[in-house]
């Protein structure tokens, strides 16, 4: 059940990405999709009764450390991608004078 | 947005959800416990790291971490290149204004700054023993450096120098990771021999954690400075 809930977070991000009218909101939605994927991976590696993945003599079972190591990579890359997208949106604002999708794309009929 | 478009969108999202639920059904067969049992049994003696997450990103999957550091470097270079402009900046001090920052905040920033820096380096250096590591500690150190901009808003930063240092640190990481070719015969693993003591193996882990931590801290610092210069 839990992986499906985290995938619903990803789907909320998809919905927002296809309905948002603003570039900044689209960047937020990409961040939400990324958070959903991080939650999904951590959920897959988790299991009941496992302790944190640090070795000691008393520990008999741990949660899976591999998804956690992969998600460190995702968080760092996600922050740089968000910074890059925001910097590009600043450039778009200076060029078009607006960050609404309908002004940027030049399509008045696009009423999102 | 019209109603029909909304219905089509919800239908497509429902299809995605159903496909995902079908893929999750035989999860117990696809995803078993062999991996985590292996890491618990052999992780410490093969890598010398008690923190098994650090063991994975510094030894088993060092290739991933190298390219992640490379992506960070490329993204920082791209952000600096995009943010270049010839227009004169009118209100570059607008975002962080010395006269708008409360005195209490400045005083407490001066108190907290050394503590944050110490905590960041603690997290970096103890990355192979306790929760933490280069990436997390680097983020803490970068946050501590950003406090300096609140204390002194007229601080000038030489971005070119920082990016040059970052490039050299990245090359040092690659060289340090490749030494194992001569000592062990394989790329991208611990350069100490397999039967060395835990203390000898942790030299490599502490060195690589420190380099990765410095690199992440410098990268986040550069990104912040690039956004700070955008006031115009």
Coordinates of C-alpha atoms in Angstrom, one line a residue:
Chain A
X1 CA 0.0 0.0 0.0
X2 CA 2.7 2.5 0.9
X3 CA 4.5 2.4 -2.5
X4 CA 1.2 3.3 -4.1
X5 CA 0.7 6.3 -1.8
X6 CA 4.1 7.6 -2.7
X7 CA 3.4 7.1 -6.4
X8 CA 0.2 9.2 -5.9
X9 CA 2.5 12.0 -4.8
X10 CA 4.3 11.6 -8.1
X11 CA 1.0 11.7 -10.0
X12 CA 0.0 14.9 -8.2
X13 CA 3.3 16.3 -9.5
X14 CA 2.4 15.2 -13.0
X15 CA -1.1 16.8 -12.7
X16 CA 0.3 20.1 -11.5
X17 CA 3.0 20.1 -14.2
X18 CA 0.4 19.8 -16.9
X19 CA -2.0 22.4 -15.5
X20 CA 0.3 25.0 -13.9
X21 CA 0.2 28.4 -15.7
X22 CA 3.5 29.7 -14.3
X23 CA 7.1 28.7 -14.9
X24 CA 8.0 28.9 -11.2
X25 CA 5.0 26.6 -10.4
X26 CA 6.3 24.1 -13.0
X27 CA 9.7 24.1 -11.2
X28 CA 7.9 23.4 -7.9
X29 CA 6.0 20.5 -9.5
X30 CA 9.3 19.0 -10.7
X31 CA 10.5 19.2 -7.1
X32 CA 7.3 17.5 -5.9
X33 CA 7.8 14.6 -8.4
X34 CA 11.4 14.2 -7.2
X35 CA 10.2 14.1 -3.6
X36 CA 7.7 11.4 -4.5
X37 CA 10.4 9.3 -6.2
X38 CA 12.7 9.7 -3.1
X39 CA 9.9 8.5 -0.8
X40 CA 9.2 5.6 -3.1
X41 CA 12.8 4.4 -3.1
X42 CA 13.2 4.8 0.7
X43 CA 9.9 2.9 1.1
X44 CA 11.1 0.0 -1.0
X45 CA 14.3 -0.3 1.0
X46 CA 12.5 -0.2 4.3
X47 CA 11.2 -3.2 6.1
X48 CA 9.7 -3.8 9.6
X49 CA 12.1 -4.5 12.4
X50 CA 15.3 -3.4 10.6
X51 CA 17.7 -1.0 12.3
X52 CA 19.6 1.9 10.7
X53 CA 22.3 0.7 8.2
X54 CA 25.3 1.2 10.6
X55 CA 27.3 -1.9 11.4
X56 CA 27.8 -3.0 15.0
X57 CA 28.0 -6.3 16.8
X58 CA 24.5 -6.3 18.3
X59 CA 22.7 -5.6 14.9
X60 CA 21.2 -8.6 13.3
X61 CA 19.1 -7.0 10.5
X62 CA 19.2 -3.7 8.8
X63 CA 17.1 -1.8 6.3
X64 CA 18.6 -1.8 2.8
X65 CA 21.4 0.8 2.5
X66 CA 21.5 0.8 -1.3
X67 CA 18.3 2.9 -2.0
X68 CA 19.6 5.4 0.7
X69 CA 22.9 5.7 -1.1
X70 CA 21.2 6.2 -4.4
X71 CA 18.9 8.9 -3.0
X72 CA 21.8 11.0 -1.6
X73 CA 22.8 11.3 -5.3
X74 CA 19.3 12.2 -6.3
X75 CA 18.9 14.9 -3.7
X76 CA 22.2 16.6 -4.7
X77 CA 21.4 16.4 -8.4
X78 CA 17.8 17.6 -7.8
X79 CA 19.0 20.7 -6.0
X80 CA 21.3 21.6 -8.9
X81 CA 18.6 21.0 -11.4
X82 CA 16.2 23.2 -9.5
X83 CA 18.8 25.9 -9.3
X84 CA 19.5 25.6 -13.0
X85 CA 15.7 25.8 -13.8
X86 CA 15.2 28.9 -11.6
X87 CA 18.2 30.6 -13.2
X88 CA 16.7 29.9 -16.7
X89 CA 13.4 31.3 -15.6
X90 CA 15.1 34.5 -14.5
X91 CA 16.5 34.8 -18.0
X92 CA 13.1 34.1 -19.5
X93 CA 11.6 36.9 -17.4
X94 CA 14.3 39.3 -18.6
X95 CA 13.6 38.4 -22.2
X96 CA 9.8 38.2 -22.3
X97 CA 8.9 40.4 -19.3
X98 CA 6.7 37.7 -17.9
X99 CA 6.9 34.1 -16.6
X100 CA 3.4 33.1 -17.6
X101 CA 3.4 30.2 -20.1
X102 CA 0.9 31.9 -22.3
X103 CA 3.1 35.0 -22.7
X104 CA 6.2 33.1 -23.2
X105 CA 4.8 30.7 -25.8
X106 CA 2.8 33.5 -27.5
X107 CA -0.4 31.6 -27.5
X108 CA -3.4 33.6 -26.2
X109 CA -5.8 30.7 -26.5
X110 CA -3.7 28.7 -24.0
X111 CA -5.9 29.2 -21.0
X112 CA -4.4 26.8 -18.4
Chain B
X1 CA -8.9 24.5 -18.6
X2 CA -11.9 22.8 -20.0
X3 CA -13.7 19.9 -18.4
X4 CA -13.0 17.4 -21.2
X5 CA -9.3 18.1 -21.0
X6 CA -9.4 17.5 -17.3
X7 CA -11.2 14.2 -17.8
X8 CA -8.6 13.1 -20.3
X9 CA -5.8 14.1 -18.0
X10 CA -7.3 12.1 -15.0
X11 CA -7.9 9.1 -17.3
X12 CA -4.2 9.1 -18.3
X13 CA -3.0 9.5 -14.7
X14 CA -5.3 6.6 -13.7
X15 CA -3.7 4.4 -16.4
X16 CA -0.3 5.3 -15.0
X17 CA -1.4 4.4 -11.5
X18 CA -2.9 1.0 -12.7
X19 CA 0.3 0.2 -14.5
X20 CA 2.3 1.0 -11.4
X21 CA 0.1 -1.2 -9.2
X22 CA 0.4 -4.1 -11.7
X23 CA 4.2 -3.7 -11.6
X24 CA 4.2 -3.7 -7.8
X25 CA 2.3 -7.0 -7.5
X26 CA 5.3 -9.4 -7.8
X27 CA 7.6 -7.1 -5.8
X28 CA 8.5 -9.8 -3.3
X29 CA 9.9 -11.9 -6.1
X30 CA 11.8 -9.1 -7.7
X31 CA 13.2 -7.4 -4.6
X32 CA 14.7 -9.7 -2.1
X33 CA 16.9 -9.4 1.0
X34 CA 20.2 -10.8 -0.5
X35 CA 21.7 -7.4 -1.0
X36 CA 21.2 -6.1 2.5
X37 CA 22.3 -9.4 4.0
X38 CA 25.5 -9.2 1.9
X39 CA 26.2 -5.6 3.0
X40 CA 25.7 -6.5 6.7
X41 CA 27.9 -9.6 6.5
X42 CA 30.8 -8.3 4.4
X43 CA 30.4 -4.5 4.3
X44 CA 32.7 -3.7 7.2
X45 CA 35.6 -6.1 6.3
X46 CA 35.6 -5.2 2.6
X47 CA 35.4 -1.4 2.9
X48 CA 36.3 -0.6 6.5
X49 CA 33.3 1.7 6.9
X50 CA 30.8 1.1 9.7
X51 CA 28.2 3.3 8.0
X52 CA 27.1 1.1 5.2
X53 CA 25.6 3.9 3.1
X54 CA 29.1 5.5 3.0
X55 CA 30.5 2.1 2.2
X56 CA 28.3 2.0 -0.9
X57 CA 28.9 5.5 -2.3
X58 CA 32.6 5.5 -1.5
X59 CA 33.6 1.9 -2.4
X60 CA 31.0 -0.3 -4.1
X61 CA 29.5 2.4 -6.3
X62 CA 32.2 5.0 -6.3
X63 CA 31.6 5.4 -10.1
X64 CA 28.2 6.9 -9.4
X65 CA 29.6 9.4 -6.9
X66 CA 32.3 10.5 -9.3
X67 CA 29.7 11.3 -12.0
X68 CA 27.5 12.9 -9.5
X69 CA 30.3 15.3 -8.5
X70 CA 30.9 15.9 -12.2
X71 CA 27.2 16.8 -12.7
X72 CA 27.5 19.2 -9.8
X73 CA 30.5 20.8 -11.4
X74 CA 28.8 21.1 -14.8
X75 CA 25.6 22.5 -13.3
X76 CA 27.6 25.2 -11.4
X77 CA 29.5 26.1 -14.6
X78 CA 26.3 26.3 -16.5
X79 CA 24.6 28.5 -13.9
X80 CA 27.5 30.9 -13.9
X81 CA 27.5 31.0 -17.7
X82 CA 23.8 31.6 -17.9
X83 CA 23.8 34.3 -15.2
X84 CA 26.4 36.5 -17.1
X85 CA 25.0 39.8 -18.3
X86 CA 26.3 43.2 -19.4
X87 CA 23.4 45.2 -17.9
X88 CA 24.4 47.4 -14.9
X89 CA 23.0 46.1 -11.6
X90 CA 20.9 48.6 -9.9
X91 CA 19.8 47.0 -6.7
X92 CA 22.2 44.1 -6.2
X93 CA 22.1 44.8 -2.5
X94 CA 18.4 44.6 -2.4
X95 CA 18.1 41.0 -1.5
X96 CA 20.2 41.1 1.5
X97 CA 20.3 44.7 3.0
X98 CA 22.4 45.5 6.0
X99 CA 20.0 48.0 7.3
X100 CA 17.0 45.7 7.0
X101 CA 18.7 42.8 8.9
X102 CA 17.9 43.0 12.6
X103 CA 20.8 43.5 15.0
X104 CA 19.7 40.5 17.0
X105 CA 19.9 38.3 13.9
X106 CA 23.5 39.5 13.1
X107 CA 24.6 38.9 16.7
X108 CA 23.2 35.4 16.8
X109 CA 24.7 34.7 13.4
X110 CA 28.1 35.5 14.7
X111 CA 27.5 33.2 17.6
X112 CA 26.1 30.3 15.6
X113 CA 28.6 30.5 12.6
X114 CA 31.6 28.7 14.2
X115 CA 29.3 26.1 15.7
X116 CA 27.7 25.3 12.4
X117 CA 31.1 25.1 10.7
X118 CA 32.4 22.8 13.4
X119 CA 29.3 20.6 13.2
X120 CA 29.6 20.4 9.4
X121 CA 33.2 19.2 9.6
X122 CA 32.3 16.8 12.3
X123 CA 29.6 15.3 10.1
X124 CA 32.1 15.1 7.2
X125 CA 35.0 13.5 9.1
X126 CA 32.8 11.0 11.0
X127 CA 31.0 10.0 7.8
X128 CA 32.3 6.4 7.9
X129 CA 31.3 5.9 11.6
X130 CA 28.0 7.7 12.2
X131 CA 25.1 9.0 10.0
X132 CA 26.5 11.6 7.7
X133 CA 29.2 11.9 5.0
X134 CA 30.6 14.2 2.4
X135 CA 27.4 15.3 0.7
X136 CA 25.4 16.0 3.9
X137 CA 28.3 17.7 5.7
X138 CA 29.1 19.8 2.6
X139 CA 25.6 21.1 2.6
X140 CA 25.9 22.1 6.3
X141 CA 29.2 23.9 5.7
X142 CA 27.7 25.7 2.7
X143 CA 24.8 26.9 4.9
X144 CA 27.3 28.2 7.5
X145 CA 29.1 30.1 4.8
X146 CA 25.9 31.7 3.6
X147 CA 25.4 33.2 7.1
X148 CA 28.4 35.4 6.4
X149 CA 26.4 37.2 3.7
X150 CA 23.8 38.1 6.3
X151 CA 26.5 39.5 8.7
X152 CA 28.3 41.5 6.0
X153 CA 26.2 42.2 2.9
X154 CA 29.0 44.0 1.0
X155 CA 31.2 40.9 0.9
X156 CA 32.9 40.4 -2.5
X157 CA 33.4 36.8 -3.7
X158 CA 35.8 35.8 -6.4
X159 CA 33.6 33.2 -8.2
X160 CA 36.3 32.3 -10.7
X161 CA 38.7 31.3 -8.0
X162 CA 36.1 29.1 -6.3
X163 CA 35.2 27.3 -9.5
X164 CA 38.9 26.7 -10.2
X165 CA 39.5 25.2 -6.8
X166 CA 36.4 23.0 -7.4
X167 CA 37.8 21.8 -10.6
X168 CA 41.2 20.8 -9.0
X169 CA 39.3 19.1 -6.1
X170 CA 37.3 17.1 -8.7
X171 CA 40.6 16.0 -10.5
X172 CA 42.1 15.1 -7.1
X173 CA 39.1 12.9 -6.3
X174 CA 39.5 11.0 -9.7
X175 CA 43.3 10.6 -9.1
X176 CA 42.7 9.4 -5.5
X177 CA 40.1 6.9 -6.7
X178 CA 42.3 5.6 -9.4
X179 CA 45.3 4.8 -7.1
X180 CA 43.7 1.4 -6.4
X181 CA 44.6 0.4 -9.9
X182 CA 48.3 0.1 -8.8
X183 CA 47.7 -1.3 -5.4
X184 CA 44.8 -3.7 -5.9
X185 CA 44.5 -4.0 -9.7
X186 CA 41.0 -2.6 -10.0
X187 CA 39.7 0.9 -10.6
X188 CA 37.6 3.0 -8.1
X189 CA 38.0 1.2 -4.8
X190 CA 39.9 1.5 -1.6
X191 CA 43.7 1.9 -2.3
X192 CA 44.6 0.0 0.9
X193 CA 45.1 -3.7 0.6
X194 CA 42.1 -5.9 1.5
X195 CA 43.7 -7.3 4.7
X196 CA 44.8 -3.9 6.1
X197 CA 43.5 -2.9 9.5
X198 CA 40.3 -0.8 9.9
X199 CA 42.4 2.3 10.8
X200 CA 44.4 2.1 7.6
X201 CA 41.3 1.6 5.5
X202 CA 39.6 4.6 7.1
X203 CA 42.4 6.9 5.9
X204 CA 41.0 6.6 2.4
X205 CA 37.4 7.1 3.5
X206 CA 38.2 10.2 5.5
X207 CA 40.2 11.7 2.7
X208 CA 37.5 11.1 0.1
X209 CA 34.7 12.3 2.4
X210 CA 36.7 15.5 3.0
X211 CA 37.3 16.2 -0.7
X212 CA 33.6 15.5 -1.6
X213 CA 32.5 17.7 1.3
X214 CA 34.6 20.6 0.2
X215 CA 33.4 20.2 -3.4
X216 CA 29.7 20.2 -2.5
X217 CA 30.2 23.2 -0.1
X218 CA 32.0 25.2 -2.8
X219 CA 29.4 24.3 -5.4
X220 CA 26.4 25.3 -3.3
X221 CA 28.3 28.5 -2.3
X222 CA 28.8 29.4 -6.0
X223 CA 25.1 28.7 -6.9
X224 CA 24.0 31.1 -4.1
X225 CA 26.4 33.8 -5.2
X226 CA 25.2 33.6 -8.8
X227 CA 21.6 34.1 -7.6
X228 CA 22.6 37.0 -5.3
X229 CA 24.1 38.9 -8.3
X230 CA 20.8 38.7 -10.2
X231 CA 19.2 41.8 -8.6
X232 CA 18.6 44.3 -11.4

